[in-house]
Coordinates of C-alpha atoms and ligand atoms in Angstrom, one line a residue:
X1 CA 0.0 0.0 0.0
X2 CA 1.3 3.5 -0.9
X3 CA 2.5 5.7 2.0
X4 CA 0.1 8.4 1.0
X5 CA -2.9 5.9 1.1
X6 CA -1.7 4.7 4.5
X7 CA -1.5 8.2 5.8
X8 CA -4.9 9.1 4.3
X9 CA -6.5 5.9 5.7
X10 CA -4.9 6.3 9.2
X11 CA -5.8 10.0 9.4
X12 CA -9.3 9.3 8.1
X13 CA -9.8 6.6 10.7
X14 CA -8.7 9.0 13.4
X15 CA -11.0 11.6 11.9
X16 CA -13.9 9.0 11.9
X17 CA -13.2 8.2 15.5
X18 CA -13.2 11.8 16.5
X19 CA -16.4 12.4 14.6
X20 CA -18.1 9.3 16.0
X21 CA -17.1 10.3 19.5
X22 CA -18.2 13.8 19.0
X23 CA -21.5 12.9 17.4
X24 CA -22.3 10.4 20.1
X25 CA -21.4 12.8 22.8
X26 CA -23.6 15.6 21.2
X27 CA -26.4 13.1 20.8
X28 CA -26.3 11.9 24.4
X29 CA -25.9 15.4 25.8
X30 CA -28.8 16.5 23.7
X31 CA -30.9 13.7 25.0
X32 CA -30.0 14.6 28.6
X33 CA -30.8 18.2 27.9
X34 CA -34.2 17.3 26.3
X35 CA -35.0 14.9 29.2
X36 CA -34.3 17.5 31.9
X37 CA -36.1 20.2 29.9
X38 CA -39.2 18.0 29.6
X39 CA -39.0 17.2 33.4
X40 CA -38.6 21.0 34.0
X41 CA -41.4 22.0 31.7
X42 CA -43.9 19.2 31.9
X43 CA -43.7 18.2 35.5
X44 CA -42.0 20.8 37.7
X45 CA -44.2 23.6 36.2
X46 CA -47.3 21.5 37.0
X47 CA -46.1 21.0 40.5
X48 CA -45.7 24.8 40.9
X49 CA -49.2 25.4 39.5
X50 CA -50.8 22.8 41.8
X51 CA -48.9 24.1 44.8
X52 CA -50.1 27.7 44.0
X53 CA -53.7 26.3 43.5
X54 CA -53.5 24.5 46.9
X55 CA -52.4 27.7 48.6
X56 CA -55.1 29.7 46.8
X57 CA -57.7 27.0 47.9
X58 CA -56.6 27.5 51.5
X59 CA -57.0 31.3 51.2
X60 CA -60.3 31.2 49.2
X61 CA -62.8 31.8 52.1
X62 CA -60.8 34.7 53.4
X63 CA -59.4 36.4 50.3
X64 CA -61.2 37.2 47.1
X65 CA -58.0 37.5 45.0
X66 CA -57.3 33.7 45.8
X67 CA -60.0 32.8 43.3
X68 CA -58.1 34.8 40.6
X69 CA -54.8 33.2 41.6
X70 CA -56.5 29.7 41.5
X71 CA -58.1 30.4 38.1
X72 CA -54.9 31.8 36.7
X73 CA -52.9 28.7 37.6
X74 CA -55.6 26.4 36.5
X75 CA -55.5 28.0 33.1
X76 CA -51.7 27.4 33.0
X77 CA -52.1 23.9 34.1
X78 CA -54.7 23.2 31.4
X79 CA -52.1 24.4 28.9
X80 CA -49.5 22.1 30.4
X81 CA -51.1 18.6 30.3
X82 CA -48.4 16.0 29.7
X83 CA -49.1 12.9 31.7
X84 CA -51.6 10.2 31.2
X85 CA -54.7 10.9 33.4
X86 CA -53.7 14.5 34.0
X87 CA -56.3 15.8 31.6
X88 CA -59.2 14.1 33.4
X89 CA -58.1 15.2 36.9
X90 CA -57.6 18.8 35.6
X91 CA -61.0 18.7 33.9
X92 CA -62.5 17.6 37.3
X93 CA -60.9 20.6 39.0
X94 CA -62.3 22.8 36.2
X95 CA -65.8 21.3 36.7
X96 CA -65.7 21.9 40.5
X97 CA -64.4 25.5 40.2
X98 CA -67.8 27.3 39.7
X99 CA -69.3 25.5 42.7
X100 CA -66.2 26.4 44.7
X101 CA -66.4 30.1 43.8
X102 CA -70.1 30.2 44.8
X103 CA -69.7 28.1 48.0
X104 CA -66.2 28.6 49.2
X105 CA -67.1 27.1 52.5
X106 CA -68.4 23.9 51.0
X107 CA -66.0 21.4 52.6
X108 CA -67.1 18.5 50.3
X109 CA -66.1 20.5 47.2
X110 CA -63.1 21.8 48.9
X111 CA -61.9 18.3 49.7
X112 CA -62.6 17.0 46.3
X113 CA -60.6 19.8 44.6
X114 CA -57.9 19.4 47.1
X115 CA -57.7 15.7 46.4
X116 CA -57.6 16.3 42.7
X117 CA -54.8 18.8 43.2
X118 CA -52.8 16.2 45.3
X119 CA -53.5 13.6 42.6
X120 CA -52.1 16.0 40.0
X121 CA -49.1 16.5 42.2
X122 CA -48.7 12.8 42.6
X123 CA -49.1 12.1 38.9
X124 CA -46.3 14.6 38.1
X125 CA -44.0 13.4 40.9
X126 CA -44.4 9.8 39.6
X127 CA -43.6 11.1 36.1
X128 CA -40.4 12.8 37.5
X129 CA -39.3 9.6 39.1
X130 CA -40.0 7.7 35.9
X131 CA -38.2 10.2 33.7
X132 CA -35.3 10.2 36.1
X133 CA -35.0 6.5 35.6
X134 CA -35.1 6.9 31.9
X135 CA -32.4 9.5 32.2
X136 CA -30.3 7.2 34.3
X137 CA -30.7 4.6 31.7
X138 CA -29.7 7.0 28.9
X139 CA -26.6 7.9 31.0
X140 CA -25.7 4.2 31.3
X141 CA -26.1 3.6 27.6
X142 CA -24.1 6.8 26.8
X143 CA -21.4 5.8 29.3
X144 CA -21.3 2.3 27.8
X145 CA -21.0 3.5 24.2
X146 CA -18.6 6.3 24.9
X147 CA -16.4 4.0 27.0
X148 CA -16.4 1.4 24.3
X149 CA -15.6 3.9 21.6
X150 CA -13.0 5.5 23.8
X151 CA -11.3 2.2 24.6
X152 CA -11.4 1.0 21.0
X153 CA -10.2 4.3 19.7
X154 CA -7.5 4.5 22.4
X155 CA -6.2 1.0 21.5
X156 CA -6.2 1.7 17.8
X157 CA -4.6 5.1 18.3
X158 CA -2.0 3.7 20.6
X159 CA -1.0 0.9 18.2
X160 CA -0.9 3.6 15.5
X161 CA 1.4 5.8 17.6
X162 CA 3.6 2.8 18.3
X163 CA 3.7 1.4 14.8
X164 CA 3.4 4.3 12.5
X165 CA 6.7 6.1 13.2
X166 CA 8.6 3.0 12.4
X167 CA 6.8 2.7 9.1
X168 CA 8.5 6.0 8.2
X169 CA 11.7 5.9 10.2
X170 CA 12.8 2.4 9.3
X171 CA 13.1 3.1 5.5
X172 CA 14.5 6.6 6.2
X173 CA 17.2 5.0 8.4
X174 CA 18.0 2.4 5.7
X175 CA 18.2 5.2 3.0
X176 CA 20.3 7.3 5.3
X177 CA 22.8 4.5 5.8
X178 CA 22.8 3.8 2.1
X179 CA 23.6 7.4 1.3
X180 CA 26.4 7.4 3.9
X181 CA 27.9 4.3 2.3
X182 CA 27.8 5.8 -1.2
X183 CA 29.4 9.0 0.2
X184 CA 32.3 6.7 1.4
X185 CA 32.5 5.3 -2.1
X186 CA 31.0 1.9 -1.3
X187 CA 29.1 1.7 -4.5
X188 CA 28.1 -2.0 -3.9
X189 CA 25.6 -0.9 -1.2
X190 CA 22.0 -1.8 -2.0
X191 CA 18.8 -1.1 0.0
X192 CA 16.3 -3.9 0.4
X193 CA 12.9 -2.6 1.2
X194 CA 9.9 -4.9 0.7
X195 CA 7.5 -2.0 0.8
X196 CA 5.5 -1.2 -2.3
X197 CA 5.2 2.4 -1.5
X198 CA 7.1 5.7 -2.1
X199 CA 9.9 4.4 0.1
X200 CA 10.1 1.3 -2.0
X201 CA 10.3 3.5 -5.1
X202 CA 13.0 5.6 -3.4
X203 CA 15.0 2.4 -2.6
X204 CA 14.7 1.2 -6.2
X205 CA 15.9 4.6 -7.4
X206 CA 18.8 4.5 -4.9
X207 CA 19.8 1.0 -6.0
X208 CA 19.8 1.9 -9.7
X209 CA 21.9 5.0 -8.9
X210 CA 24.3 2.9 -6.9
X211 CA 24.5 0.4 -9.7
X212 CA 25.3 3.1 -12.2
X213 CA 28.0 4.6 -9.9
X214 CA 29.4 1.1 -9.4
X215 CA 29.5 0.5 -13.2
X216 CA 31.1 4.0 -13.6
X217 CA 33.7 3.3 -10.9
X218 CA 34.5 -0.1 -12.4
X219 CA 34.9 1.3 -15.9
X220 CA 37.1 4.1 -14.4
X221 CA 39.2 1.7 -12.5
X222 CA 39.5 -0.4 -15.6
X223 CA 40.5 2.6 -17.6
X224 CA 43.0 3.7 -14.9
X225 CA 44.5 0.2 -14.8
X226 CA 44.8 0.1 -18.6
X227 CA 46.5 3.5 -18.6
X228 CA 48.7 2.4 -15.7
X229 CA 49.8 -0.8 -17.5
X230 CA 50.4 1.2 -20.7
X231 CA 52.6 3.7 -18.9
X232 CA 54.4 0.9 -17.1
X233 CA 55.1 -0.8 -20.4
X234 CA 56.4 2.4 -21.9
X235 CA 58.5 3.2 -18.9
X236 CA 59.9 -0.4 -18.9
X237 CA 60.7 -0.2 -22.6
X238 CA 62.8 2.9 -22.1
X239 CA 66.6 2.8 -22.3
X240 CA 66.8 5.3 -19.5
X241 CA 66.6 4.4 -15.9
X242 CA 63.5 5.8 -14.2
X243 CA 62.7 5.9 -10.5
X244 CA 59.5 7.4 -9.1
X245 CA 59.0 8.8 -5.6
X246 CA 56.0 10.2 -3.8
X247 CA 55.9 13.5 -1.9
X248 CA 57.4 11.8 1.1
X249 CA 60.3 10.3 -0.9
X250 CA 58.9 6.8 -0.8
X251 CA 59.8 4.7 -3.9
X252 CA 56.8 4.2 -6.1
X253 CA 58.3 2.4 -9.1
X254 CA 61.6 1.5 -10.8
X255 CA 61.8 0.5 -14.4
X256 CA 64.0 -2.4 -15.6
X257 CA 67.0 -0.2 -16.5
X258 CA 66.9 1.4 -13.0
X259 CA 66.6 -2.1 -11.4
X260 CA 69.7 -3.1 -13.3
X261 CA 71.7 0.1 -12.4
X262 CA 70.7 0.1 -8.7
X263 CA 71.2 -3.7 -8.5
X264 CA 67.8 -4.2 -6.8
X265 CA 64.5 -5.6 -7.7
X266 CA 61.5 -3.3 -7.7
X267 CA 59.6 -5.5 -5.2
X268 CA 62.5 -5.2 -2.7
X269 CA 62.3 -1.4 -2.5
X270 CA 58.7 -0.6 -3.3
X271 CA 57.1 1.7 -0.6
X272 CA 60.5 2.1 1.1
X273 CA 61.9 5.6 1.9
X274 CA 64.7 6.4 -0.6
X275 CA 67.0 7.5 2.3
X276 CA 66.6 3.9 3.9
X277 CA 67.4 2.3 0.5
X278 CA 70.4 4.7 0.1
X279 CA 72.0 3.3 3.3
X280 CA 72.9 0.1 1.5
X281 CA 73.0 1.4 -2.1
X282 CA 75.8 3.7 -3.3
X283 CA 74.1 4.8 -6.5
X284 CA 70.9 5.7 -4.7
X285 CA 72.9 7.7 -2.2
X286 CA 74.6 9.6 -5.1
X287 CA 71.3 10.1 -6.8
X288 CA 69.7 11.7 -3.7
X289 CA 72.5 14.3 -3.7
X290 CA 71.1 17.5 -5.1
X291 CA 74.1 18.9 -6.8
X292 CA 75.4 16.3 -9.2
X293 CA 76.4 18.3 -12.2
X294 CA 78.7 15.8 -13.9
X295 CA 77.7 12.7 -15.7
X296 CA 77.5 9.5 -13.7
X297 CA 79.8 6.7 -14.6
X298 CA 78.0 3.4 -13.8
X299 CA 79.1 -0.1 -14.5
X300 CA 76.2 -1.7 -16.4
X301 CA 75.8 -4.2 -19.3
X302 CA 79.3 -5.4 -18.6
X303 CA 80.8 -2.1 -19.5
X304 CA 81.2 1.4 -18.2
X305 CA 78.1 3.4 -19.0
X306 CA 77.4 7.1 -18.6
X307 CA 74.2 8.6 -17.4
X308 CA 72.9 12.1 -16.8
X309 CA 70.5 12.7 -13.9
X310 CA 67.3 14.7 -14.5
X311 CA 64.9 15.3 -11.6
X312 CA 61.4 16.1 -12.6
X313 CA 58.8 17.3 -10.1
X314 CA 55.3 15.7 -10.5
X315 CA 52.7 18.4 -9.7
X316 CA 49.0 18.5 -9.3
X317 CA 47.3 21.8 -8.9
X318 CA 50.6 23.5 -8.4
X319 CA 51.4 21.2 -5.5
X320 CA 54.4 18.8 -5.7
X321 CA 53.1 15.3 -5.2
X322 CA 56.2 13.4 -6.2
X323 CA 59.4 13.3 -8.1
X324 CA 60.8 11.3 -11.0
X325 CA 64.5 10.7 -11.4
X326 CA 65.5 10.0 -15.0
X327 CA 68.9 8.5 -15.6
X328 CA 69.5 9.4 -19.2
X329 CA 71.8 6.9 -20.9
X330 CA 74.4 9.1 -22.7
X331 CA 77.0 6.3 -23.2
X332 CA 76.6 6.5 -27.0
X333 CA 77.2 10.3 -27.0
X334 CA 80.1 9.8 -24.6
X335 CA 81.6 7.3 -27.0
X336 CA 81.1 9.6 -29.9
X337 CA 82.6 12.5 -27.9
X338 CA 85.5 10.4 -26.9
X339 CA 86.1 9.4 -30.5
X340 CA 86.0 13.1 -31.5
X341 CA 88.4 14.1 -28.8
X342 CA 90.8 11.4 -29.7
X343 CA 90.5 12.4 -33.3
X344 CA 91.2 16.1 -32.5
X345 CA 94.1 15.1 -30.2
X346 CA 95.6 12.9 -32.9
X347 CA 95.1 15.5 -35.6
X348 CA 96.4 18.5 -33.6
X349 CA 99.3 16.4 -32.4
X350 CA 100.2 15.4 -35.9
X351 CA 99.8 18.9 -37.2
X352 CA 101.9 20.5 -34.5
X353 CA 105.3 19.4 -35.8
X354 CA 104.8 20.3 -39.5
X355 CA 103.3 23.7 -38.6
X356 CA 106.3 24.4 -36.2
X357 CA 108.6 23.5 -39.0
X358 CA 106.7 25.7 -41.5
X359 CA 107.0 28.6 -38.9
X360 CA 110.7 27.9 -38.4
X361 CA 111.3 27.8 -42.2
X362 CA 109.4 31.0 -42.7
X363 CA 111.6 32.7 -39.9
X364 CA 114.7 31.3 -41.6
X365 CA 113.7 32.6 -44.9
X366 CA 113.0 36.1 -43.5
X367 CA 116.6 36.2 -42.3
X368 CA 118.8 38.3 -44.6
X369 CA 121.7 35.9 -44.1
X370 CA 119.8 33.1 -45.9
X371 CA 119.2 35.4 -48.9
X372 CA 117.8 38.8 -49.8
X373 CA 114.1 39.0 -50.3
X374 CA 112.2 41.6 -52.2
X375 CA 109.3 43.5 -50.5
X376 CA 106.6 41.3 -51.9
X377 CA 108.4 38.1 -50.8
X378 CA 108.9 39.6 -47.3
X379 CA 105.2 40.3 -47.1
X380 CA 104.4 36.7 -48.1
X381 CA 106.8 35.2 -45.6
X382 CA 105.3 37.4 -42.9
X383 CA 101.8 36.2 -43.7
X384 CA 103.0 32.5 -43.7
X385 CA 104.6 33.2 -40.4
X386 CA 101.5 34.8 -38.9
X387 CA 99.2 32.1 -40.1
X388 CA 101.4 29.3 -38.9
X389 CA 101.6 30.9 -35.5
X390 CA 97.8 31.1 -35.4
X391 CA 97.6 27.5 -36.5
X392 CA 100.1 26.6 -33.8
X393 CA 97.9 28.4 -31.2
X394 CA 94.8 26.6 -32.4
X395 CA 96.4 23.2 -32.4
X396 CA 97.9 23.8 -29.0
X397 CA 94.4 24.8 -27.7
X398 CA 92.8 21.8 -29.3
X399 CA 95.4 19.6 -27.8
X400 CA 94.9 21.1 -24.4
X401 CA 91.1 20.8 -24.8
X402 CA 91.4 17.1 -25.6
X403 CA 93.5 16.7 -22.5
X404 CA 90.9 18.5 -20.5
X405 CA 88.0 16.4 -22.0
X406 CA 89.7 13.1 -21.5
X407 CA 90.6 14.2 -17.9
X408 CA 94.2 13.8 -18.7
X409 CA 95.5 17.1 -17.4
X410 CA 99.0 16.2 -16.3
X411 CA 100.0 18.7 -13.5
X412 CA 103.4 19.3 -12.1
X413 CA 102.5 21.2 -9.0
X414 CA 105.4 22.8 -7.1
X415 CA 106.0 26.0 -5.1
X416 CA 106.4 28.7 -7.6
X417 CA 107.2 32.4 -7.4
X418 CA 104.3 34.4 -8.8
X419 CA 106.7 36.8 -10.4
X420 CA 108.3 34.0 -12.4
X421 CA 104.9 33.1 -13.9
X422 CA 104.2 36.7 -14.7
X423 CA 107.7 37.1 -16.2
X424 CA 107.2 34.0 -18.4
X425 CA 103.8 35.2 -19.7
X426 CA 104.9 38.7 -20.3
X427 CA 107.9 37.6 -22.3
X428 CA 105.6 35.5 -24.5
X429 CA 103.3 38.3 -25.4
X430 CA 105.8 41.2 -25.4
X431 CA 106.3 41.2 -29.1
X432 CA 102.5 41.3 -29.8
X433 CA 102.1 44.1 -27.3
X434 CA 104.9 46.1 -28.9
X435 CA 103.4 45.6 -32.3
X436 CA 100.2 47.2 -31.0
X437 CA 101.9 49.7 -28.8
X438 CA 100.2 48.4 -25.7
X439 CA 102.2 48.9 -22.5
X440 CA 102.2 46.0 -20.0
X441 CA 102.4 47.3 -16.4
X442 CA 103.2 44.9 -13.7
X443 CA 102.0 45.7 -10.2
X444 CA 103.1 43.1 -7.6
X445 CA 102.6 43.1 -3.8
X446 CA 105.8 42.9 -1.9
X447 CA 106.7 39.6 -0.2
X448 CA 104.2 37.5 -2.0
X449 CA 104.2 33.9 -0.9
X450 CA 105.0 31.1 -3.2
X451 CA 102.0 29.5 -4.9
X452 CA 101.4 25.8 -5.4
X453 CA 101.2 25.7 -9.2
X454 CA 102.1 24.1 -12.4
X455 CA 104.2 26.8 -13.9
X456 CA 103.6 25.9 -17.6
X457 CA 99.8 25.6 -17.3
X458 CA 99.5 28.8 -15.1
X459 CA 101.7 30.7 -17.5
X460 CA 99.5 29.4 -20.4
X461 CA 96.4 30.8 -18.7
X462 CA 98.1 34.2 -18.0
X463 CA 99.3 34.3 -21.7
X464 CA 95.7 33.6 -22.8
X465 CA 94.5 36.4 -20.6
X466 CA 97.2 38.8 -21.9
X467 CA 96.7 37.8 -25.5
X468 CA 93.0 38.6 -25.2
X469 CA 93.6 41.8 -23.3
X470 CA 96.0 43.0 -26.0
X471 CA 93.7 41.8 -28.8
X472 CA 90.7 43.8 -27.4
X473 CA 92.7 46.9 -26.3
X474 CA 93.0 49.9 -28.6
X475 CA 96.4 50.9 -29.8
X476 CA 98.6 53.0 -27.4
X477 CA 96.7 51.8 -24.4
X478 CA 97.9 49.7 -21.4
X479 CA 97.3 46.3 -19.9
X480 CA 97.9 45.9 -16.1
X481 CA 99.0 42.8 -14.3
X482 CA 98.4 42.7 -10.6
X483 CA 99.5 40.0 -8.2
X484 CA 98.1 40.4 -4.7
X485 CA 97.8 38.3 -1.6
X486 CA 94.3 37.2 -0.7
X487 CA 94.3 35.3 2.6
X488 CA 96.0 32.0 1.8
X489 CA 96.1 32.6 -1.9
X490 CA 97.6 34.8 -4.5
X491 CA 95.4 36.6 -7.0
X492 CA 96.6 37.2 -10.6
X493 CA 94.6 39.9 -12.3
X494 CA 94.9 41.0 -16.0
X495 CA 93.2 44.3 -16.5
X496 CA 92.7 46.0 -19.9
X497 CA 91.0 49.2 -20.9
X498 CA 89.4 47.8 -24.1
X499 CA 85.9 47.5 -25.3
X500 CA 84.7 45.3 -22.4
X501 CA 82.1 42.5 -22.4
X502 CA 78.3 42.9 -22.2
X503 CA 77.0 41.7 -18.8
X504 CA 74.7 39.2 -20.4
X505 CA 77.6 37.2 -21.9
X506 CA 79.6 37.0 -18.7
X507 CA 78.0 33.8 -17.3
X508 CA 78.9 32.0 -20.6
X509 CA 82.4 33.4 -21.1
X510 CA 84.1 30.3 -19.7
X511 CA 82.0 27.9 -21.8
X512 CA 83.7 25.9 -24.5
X513 CA 83.6 27.4 -28.0
X514 CA 81.9 30.5 -26.7
X515 CA 82.8 33.8 -28.4
X516 CA 81.0 37.1 -27.7
X517 CA 78.9 37.6 -30.8
X518 CA 80.6 40.1 -33.2
X519 CA 83.8 40.3 -31.2
X520 CA 86.4 38.7 -33.5
X521 CA 86.5 36.2 -36.3
X522 CA 89.7 34.6 -35.2
X523 CA 90.0 32.4 -32.2
X524 CA 88.4 29.1 -31.2
X525 CA 86.5 30.2 -28.1
X526 CA 88.5 27.5 -26.2
X527 CA 91.1 29.7 -24.4
X528 CA 89.1 30.7 -21.4
X529 CA 87.4 27.3 -21.1
X530 CA 90.8 25.6 -21.0
X531 CA 92.0 28.3 -18.5
X532 CA 89.2 27.5 -16.2
X533 CA 89.9 23.8 -16.3
X534 CA 93.7 24.4 -15.7
X535 CA 93.1 26.7 -12.7
X536 CA 90.4 24.5 -11.1
X537 CA 92.6 21.4 -11.6
X538 CA 95.2 23.2 -9.5
X539 CA 92.6 23.9 -6.8
X540 CA 92.1 27.5 -7.7
X541 CA 89.2 29.6 -9.0
X542 CA 88.7 31.9 -12.0
X543 CA 86.7 35.1 -12.4
X544 CA 85.8 37.9 -14.7
X545 CA 84.6 41.4 -14.2
X546 CA 83.8 43.6 -17.2
X547 CA 81.8 46.5 -18.3
X548 CA 81.1 47.7 -21.8
X549 CA 83.4 50.6 -22.7
X550 CA 85.5 50.4 -19.5
X551 CA 87.5 47.3 -20.2
X552 CA 87.7 43.8 -18.6
X553 CA 89.5 42.3 -15.7
X554 CA 90.2 38.5 -15.8
X555 CA 91.6 37.0 -12.6
X556 CA 92.4 33.7 -10.9
X557 CA 93.3 32.7 -7.4
X558 CA 95.9 30.0 -6.6
X559 CA 96.6 28.6 -3.2
X560 CA 99.9 29.5 -1.6
X561 CA 102.4 26.7 -1.2
X562 CA 102.9 24.8 2.0
Ligands
ADP1 P1 89.3 33.1 -28.2 O1 90.3 32.1 -28.6 O2 88.2 33.3 -29.1 O3 89.9 34.4 -27.7 P2 88.7 32.8 -25.4 O4 88.1 31.7 -24.7 O5 90.0 33.2 -25.0 O6 88.7 32.4 -26.9 O7 87.7 34.1 -25.4 C1 86.4 33.8 -25.6 C2 85.7 35.1 -26.0 O8 85.7 36.0 -24.9 C3 86.4 35.9 -27.0 O9 86.0 35.5 -28.3 C4 86.0 37.3 -26.8 O10 84.8 37.6 -27.4 C5 85.8 37.4 -25.3 N1 86.9 38.0 -24.5 C6 88.0 37.3 -23.9 N2 88.8 38.2 -23.3 C7 88.3 39.4 -23.6 C8 88.8 40.8 -23.2 N3 89.9 41.0 -22.5 N4 88.0 41.8 -23.7 C9 86.9 41.6 -24.4 N5 86.4 40.4 -24.7 C10 87.1 39.3 -24.4

């Protein structure tokens, strides 16, 4: 049965009970009222009339107005005949009234009228008693019916009060629980209500909603699983090592390459904190260090392999939810680079001797003792000499660079006097400076300590600084060399008043093959890169300060000896 029908029926029943109770009560109260009214009107009034007539009868011989009073009440009594026999007795009184008026002292008539009046009294009193009994009866009947209806209605209402709330609250409770389960993503929840009412409909609607959510969830999960396995396959197929971490640095996955490199199985480290794994794993320890700039040399696939570490942050709504470390396999590039370096080393080494001999021959030819040359020949020999010198510089730089790249810088560190290095470098560039009329000013602190340096490599760096300084200085200017003490080190500064370098190029100035755009066509862009390597290999540091139009200042620090 529908809930609405149940409610309508229940409330109608209560309404019917209230109506029945009310109607019966009105009916019985009405009956009581009628009974008492009839007693009042029919009998009590007659009793009043008879009493007044009896009193008037007493007063009749003495008072004349007693006759009027008697007659008046008799008329009223005649209009109020209600009981059986009353009419006859009243008629008798009416018949005796003329005689009584004429002979007020006639005791026979007096007694007869008096008896009739008493009989009238008696008749009405009897009627009152009878009507009282009827009223009592009516009360009993009313009491019976009202009690019966009250009891039945009470019992039914009580059972209604006890049972009806649960008719509503039980399904609401079940629905409430179902909704809570759905909110907690338990889409398998169903509500089983056997009712065929609105709650039953609601439960059916709920179940079909839950079923759809369940289907949706399953299809989503299937989709997510599919995507996951696809991504896993891709990650596993990659030649690079890939390690995933969550926001708390717990390991989420390793691909096959990463397993091989770390020498662990994914299952062994899954869900573990990376720092815990790093305790027993050197590579993991290295990977967790933030500032690895160099490539990593790892023994894998039975050979030395080279990897670059990339750290990618995984974000969701601008919040970092994890990290992925990618170990990019650069062994192939490394091998190619090595081949290139070896090639350059071999070529530049092989070229060095013939170029030196060309230079030497050109110098010999330019000597007048060998033979006199005309002006044009002198020019040609000078050009050969300049070009061979430039070639020699390039081959020397390439050779140095190949040493740097293969990590083969051979250092002969020893305590050296800074002035000796400066002297050596200045001698090497003196000729060039004179050609350009650039004065080289040396400014050295007194009592400089000895530095721990490779004299050849350091002089090479200083020569490179001076060559650049002369090259970028205008004619008739000067280049300064300062050697000053800085705590436990000595600083070598080469300062020129040339064109200077734009600020934006300064961070790249020590990069290999970098040349300030538009600065000069000659040069390899390797000099400063080699200088940096040479100085850092000796435990020193290199710097540049420059401003467009004011000149440049290249410097390096070398630790003092001892
Ligand atoms: P290069 O063999 O080209 O001189 P370097 O590594 O020595 O190579 O210099 C790299 C570049 O830095 C140069 O090409 C030049 O543009 C710039 N540079 C170096 N020294 C100076 C300097 N003293 N003044 C202005 N620019 C300079």
